[in-house]
Tab-separated table of C-alpha atoms in Angstrom:
chain	number	residue	atom	x	y	z
J	1	UNK	CA	113.807	125.310	64.958
J	2	UNK	CA	110.555	125.346	66.872
J	3	UNK	CA	107.883	123.027	65.498
J	4	UNK	CA	104.361	122.275	66.629
J	5	UNK	CA	102.430	119.179	65.568
J	6	UNK	CA	98.773	118.657	66.371
J	7	UNK	CA	97.235	115.213	66.589
J	8	UNK	CA	93.927	113.658	67.473
J	9	UNK	CA	90.944	111.768	66.087
J	10	UNK	CA	89.702	113.114	62.790
J	11	UNK	CA	86.109	112.159	63.564
J	12	UNK	CA	84.163	112.748	66.761
J	13	UNK	CA	80.507	111.922	67.430
J	14	UNK	CA	78.082	114.625	68.522
J	15	UNK	CA	77.859	115.132	72.301
J	16	UNK	CA	81.256	113.484	72.832
J	17	UNK	CA	84.527	115.119	73.908
J	18	UNK	CA	87.136	116.171	71.375
J	19	UNK	CA	90.699	115.626	72.597
J	20	UNK	CA	93.738	117.057	70.819
J	21	UNK	CA	97.456	117.145	71.546
J	22	UNK	CA	100.123	119.523	70.299
J	23	UNK	CA	103.672	118.176	70.445
J	24	UNK	CA	106.283	120.907	70.657
J	25	UNK	CA	109.836	120.288	69.466
J	26	UNK	CA	112.879	122.536	69.465
J	27	UNK	CA	111.594	124.565	72.401
J	28	UNK	CA	110.600	123.914	75.998
J	29	UNK	CA	107.011	124.744	76.847
J	30	UNK	CA	108.346	125.601	80.310
J	31	UNK	CA	110.270	128.556	78.884
J	32	UNK	CA	107.497	130.916	79.870
J	33	UNK	CA	105.570	131.525	76.653
J	34	UNK	CA	101.840	131.143	76.499
J	35	UNK	CA	100.491	128.439	74.191
J	36	UNK	CA	97.135	128.630	72.493
J	37	UNK	CA	94.561	126.843	70.366
J	38	UNK	CA	92.788	128.445	67.437
J	39	UNK	CA	90.275	126.856	65.081
J	40	UNK	CA	89.032	127.489	61.562
J	41	UNK	CA	85.792	125.969	60.210
J	42	UNK	CA	86.045	124.897	56.557
J	43	UNK	CA	86.134	127.947	54.294
J	44	UNK	CA	85.744	130.341	57.218
J	45	UNK	CA	87.789	132.603	59.490
J	46	UNK	CA	89.820	132.096	62.639
J	47	UNK	CA	88.497	131.727	66.181
J	48	UNK	CA	90.747	131.761	69.256
J	49	UNK	CA	89.782	129.058	71.742
J	50	UNK	CA	92.095	129.214	74.761
J	51	UNK	CA	95.659	129.800	75.960
J	52	UNK	CA	97.823	128.601	78.849
J	53	UNK	CA	101.274	129.200	80.329
J	54	UNK	CA	103.630	127.144	82.501
J	55	UNK	CA	102.119	128.517	85.700
J	56	UNK	CA	98.837	127.031	84.434
J	57	UNK	CA	97.318	130.453	84.072
J	58	UNK	CA	94.602	129.993	81.484
J	59	UNK	CA	92.491	132.240	79.335
J	60	UNK	CA	89.386	130.849	77.628
J	61	UNK	CA	87.082	132.288	74.986
J	62	UNK	CA	83.793	132.953	76.827
J	63	UNK	CA	81.853	131.945	73.684
J	64	UNK	CA	82.848	128.346	74.354
J	65	UNK	CA	81.807	128.702	77.975
J	66	UNK	CA	82.858	125.839	80.192
J	67	UNK	CA	83.313	123.283	77.401
J	68	UNK	CA	87.045	123.919	77.054
J	69	UNK	CA	89.920	122.464	79.058
J	70	UNK	CA	93.487	123.390	78.104
J	71	UNK	CA	96.502	121.851	79.808
J	72	UNK	CA	100.263	121.424	79.609
J	73	UNK	CA	102.316	118.256	79.991
J	74	UNK	CA	105.819	119.530	80.645
J	75	UNK	CA	107.279	116.021	80.840
J	76	UNK	CA	106.091	115.312	77.298
J	77	UNK	CA	106.459	118.929	76.115
J	78	UNK	CA	102.867	118.924	74.919
J	79	UNK	CA	99.829	121.154	75.032
J	80	UNK	CA	96.392	119.555	75.122
J	81	UNK	CA	92.858	120.659	74.397
J	82	UNK	CA	89.581	119.061	75.361
J	83	UNK	CA	86.256	120.327	74.045
J	84	UNK	CA	83.179	118.685	75.484
J	85	UNK	CA	79.629	118.252	74.168
J	86	UNK	CA	80.657	118.817	70.567
J	87	UNK	CA	78.226	119.565	67.767
J	88	UNK	CA	78.600	119.945	64.013
J	89	UNK	CA	79.479	123.593	64.642
J	90	UNK	CA	82.760	122.422	66.174
J	91	UNK	CA	83.902	120.925	62.860
J	92	UNK	CA	87.096	122.770	62.001
J	93	UNK	CA	90.838	122.689	61.521
J	94	UNK	CA	92.364	123.058	64.970
J	95	UNK	CA	95.718	124.822	65.273
J	96	UNK	CA	98.047	125.149	68.212
J	97	UNK	CA	100.292	128.185	68.318
J	98	UNK	CA	102.865	129.916	70.489
J	99	UNK	CA	102.380	133.415	71.837
J	100	UNK	CA	105.384	135.470	70.805
J	101	UNK	CA	106.485	136.273	74.377
J	102	UNK	CA	105.797	135.348	77.983
J	103	UNK	CA	102.735	137.523	78.134
J	104	UNK	CA	99.239	136.470	77.090
J	105	UNK	CA	98.813	139.792	75.341
J	106	UNK	CA	100.851	139.135	72.239
J	107	UNK	CA	100.490	137.744	68.734
J	108	UNK	CA	100.982	134.104	67.735
J	109	UNK	CA	104.378	133.727	66.091
J	110	UNK	CA	104.615	129.979	65.473
J	111	UNK	CA	101.756	127.731	64.347
J	112	UNK	CA	101.311	124.037	63.839
J	113	UNK	CA	100.035	122.676	60.526
J	114	UNK	CA	96.627	122.027	62.032
J	115	UNK	CA	94.454	118.967	62.357
J	116	UNK	CA	90.997	118.588	60.831
J	117	UNK	CA	88.246	117.434	63.166
J	118	UNK	CA	84.819	116.499	61.855
J	119	UNK	CA	81.861	116.104	64.200
J	120	UNK	CA	79.432	113.605	62.751
J	121	UNK	CA	77.551	110.483	63.739
Y	1	UNK	CA	84.064	141.366	72.455
Y	2	UNK	CA	86.040	143.584	70.100
Y	3	UNK	CA	84.751	143.156	66.554
Y	4	UNK	CA	87.356	143.353	63.797
Y	5	UNK	CA	86.076	144.336	60.361
Y	6	UNK	CA	88.283	144.108	57.296
Y	7	UNK	CA	87.790	145.760	53.932
Y	8	UNK	CA	87.566	144.818	51.197
Y	9	UNK	CA	86.562	141.145	51.429
Y	10	UNK	CA	88.541	140.477	48.266
Y	11	UNK	CA	91.049	142.393	46.230
Y	12	UNK	CA	92.694	141.912	42.815
Y	13	UNK	CA	95.930	143.774	42.158
Y	14	UNK	CA	98.382	143.656	39.256
Y	15	UNK	CA	101.859	142.281	39.805
Y	16	UNK	CA	104.204	145.027	40.950
Y	17	UNK	CA	101.366	147.258	42.077
Y	18	UNK	CA	100.447	148.255	45.628
Y	19	UNK	CA	97.862	146.337	47.649
Y	20	UNK	CA	96.119	147.873	50.645
Y	21	UNK	CA	93.929	146.065	53.173
Y	22	UNK	CA	92.042	147.840	55.939
Y	23	UNK	CA	91.047	146.672	59.389
Y	24	UNK	CA	88.770	148.483	61.814
Y	25	UNK	CA	88.210	147.531	65.441
Y	26	UNK	CA	84.978	148.236	67.306
Y	27	UNK	CA	86.987	149.796	70.127
Y	28	UNK	CA	90.499	151.113	70.491
Y	29	UNK	CA	93.303	148.547	70.794
Y	30	UNK	CA	95.820	151.213	71.813
Y	31	UNK	CA	97.115	150.667	75.345
Y	32	UNK	CA	97.867	154.115	76.664
Y	33	UNK	CA	100.433	153.069	79.278
Y	34	UNK	CA	102.899	151.826	76.665
Y	35	UNK	CA	101.488	153.536	73.553
Y	36	UNK	CA	101.267	150.215	71.714
Y	37	UNK	CA	98.516	149.022	69.418
Y	38	UNK	CA	97.692	145.391	70.152
Y	39	UNK	CA	97.107	144.506	66.515
Y	40	UNK	CA	98.643	141.795	64.334
Y	41	UNK	CA	98.431	140.816	60.669
Y	42	UNK	CA	98.662	137.249	59.350
Y	43	UNK	CA	98.972	135.735	55.889
Y	44	UNK	CA	97.340	132.383	55.146
Y	45	UNK	CA	97.983	130.482	51.934
Y	46	UNK	CA	95.737	127.557	50.901
Y	47	UNK	CA	96.292	124.457	53.005
Y	48	UNK	CA	98.723	126.250	55.317
Y	49	UNK	CA	98.468	127.738	58.809
Y	50	UNK	CA	98.478	131.494	59.257
Y	51	UNK	CA	101.879	133.177	59.248
Y	52	UNK	CA	102.606	136.198	61.424
Y	53	UNK	CA	103.578	139.217	59.320
Y	54	UNK	CA	103.164	142.252	61.563
Y	55	UNK	CA	102.648	142.829	65.297
Y	56	UNK	CA	102.227	145.992	67.388
Y	57	UNK	CA	100.424	147.217	64.234
Y	58	UNK	CA	103.661	148.119	62.461
Y	59	UNK	CA	106.541	145.856	63.592
Y	60	UNK	CA	107.533	143.403	60.902
Y	61	UNK	CA	108.170	139.837	62.044
Y	62	UNK	CA	111.683	138.526	61.412
Y	63	UNK	CA	112.101	137.213	57.883
Y	64	UNK	CA	109.073	139.019	56.458
Y	65	UNK	CA	109.929	140.943	53.273
Y	66	UNK	CA	110.044	144.696	53.669
Y	67	UNK	CA	107.398	145.169	50.982
Y	68	UNK	CA	104.925	144.345	53.785
Y	69	UNK	CA	104.146	147.208	56.128
Y	70	UNK	CA	101.531	147.991	58.738
Y	71	UNK	CA	100.193	151.325	59.898
Y	72	UNK	CA	97.403	152.886	61.902
Y	73	UNK	CA	96.455	153.463	65.512
Y	74	UNK	CA	93.474	153.242	67.819
Y	75	UNK	CA	90.724	151.671	65.736
Y	76	UNK	CA	91.906	151.968	62.128
Y	77	UNK	CA	94.727	149.960	60.628
Y	78	UNK	CA	96.200	149.186	57.226
Y	79	UNK	CA	98.357	146.431	55.781
Y	80	UNK	CA	100.199	147.461	52.633
Y	81	UNK	CA	102.156	145.401	50.152
Y	82	UNK	CA	104.267	147.844	48.176
Y	83	UNK	CA	104.924	145.761	45.084
Y	84	UNK	CA	102.752	142.677	44.759
Y	85	UNK	CA	104.512	139.408	44.010
Y	86	UNK	CA	102.871	136.192	42.809
Y	87	UNK	CA	103.681	134.495	46.116
Y	88	UNK	CA	101.640	137.102	48.013
Y	89	UNK	CA	98.361	135.546	46.839
Y	90	UNK	CA	96.693	134.575	50.107
Y	91	UNK	CA	94.038	135.478	52.626
Y	92	UNK	CA	95.095	138.147	55.103
Y	93	UNK	CA	93.700	138.471	58.632
Y	94	UNK	CA	94.015	141.150	61.273
Y	95	UNK	CA	93.784	140.180	64.937
Y	96	UNK	CA	93.490	142.143	68.151
Y	97	UNK	CA	95.255	140.877	71.255
Y	98	UNK	CA	94.226	143.812	73.433
Y	99	UNK	CA	91.531	141.969	75.327
Y	100	UNK	CA	90.038	138.558	75.977
Y	101	UNK	CA	88.701	137.101	73.773
Y	102	UNK	CA	91.229	137.581	70.999
Y	103	UNK	CA	89.322	138.251	67.805
Y	104	UNK	CA	90.189	138.140	64.130
Y	105	UNK	CA	88.866	139.967	61.116
Y	106	UNK	CA	86.871	137.969	58.586
Y	107	UNK	CA	89.797	137.891	56.155
Y	108	UNK	CA	90.653	139.576	52.864
Y	109	UNK	CA	91.397	137.418	49.835
Y	110	UNK	CA	94.173	138.882	47.706
Y	111	UNK	CA	94.469	137.784	44.077
Y	112	UNK	CA	96.425	138.767	41.009
Y	113	UNK	CA	94.617	140.900	38.436
């Protein structure tokens, strides 16, 4: 079965870059689906961050402006996220998820368990 | 951005009774060329990631019990649970995937009365 596992540092200092990886097992990220990142601040709702497909077509949430970089590593079957110039407002659980089909315009059908990132000095 | 507004924010329903959650979008998420509503519903239990329940506003995801159903079109949508079970206690979110950026409702917390 398809599984996604996020990993990364649990603590990042303000103004630094947050780097996360999502390891995908049971499915090739080159199969055509889009892959996305979504975050959830403690006790709050969900915010979509960005998505990417194997052709490296990317969609970013404009609210995060140019701070976001999303990428694929097909050799490692991983999806990565970098978020620069972090502040306390970026403290959240970060999820990776698969779009249900090969189009960006679809729901997320499989989610990782999430990884908590705290921004603090 | 399309703003998604859910109502109510919280809901308490007796076991076996019907639960209804509403979701309103600030603009239509109906794509006229294929007559599909780009609207999904998710269930999130404490400490777990969201789980996809419904997509295209009314298509149940594989493995989701048939007591869950979605309805609506355009800007107004509803998630219904026909006979509430104890395991349905969760926060429920609607999400539009009609346009970038994807946006979610604020969530509705469903509890047992």
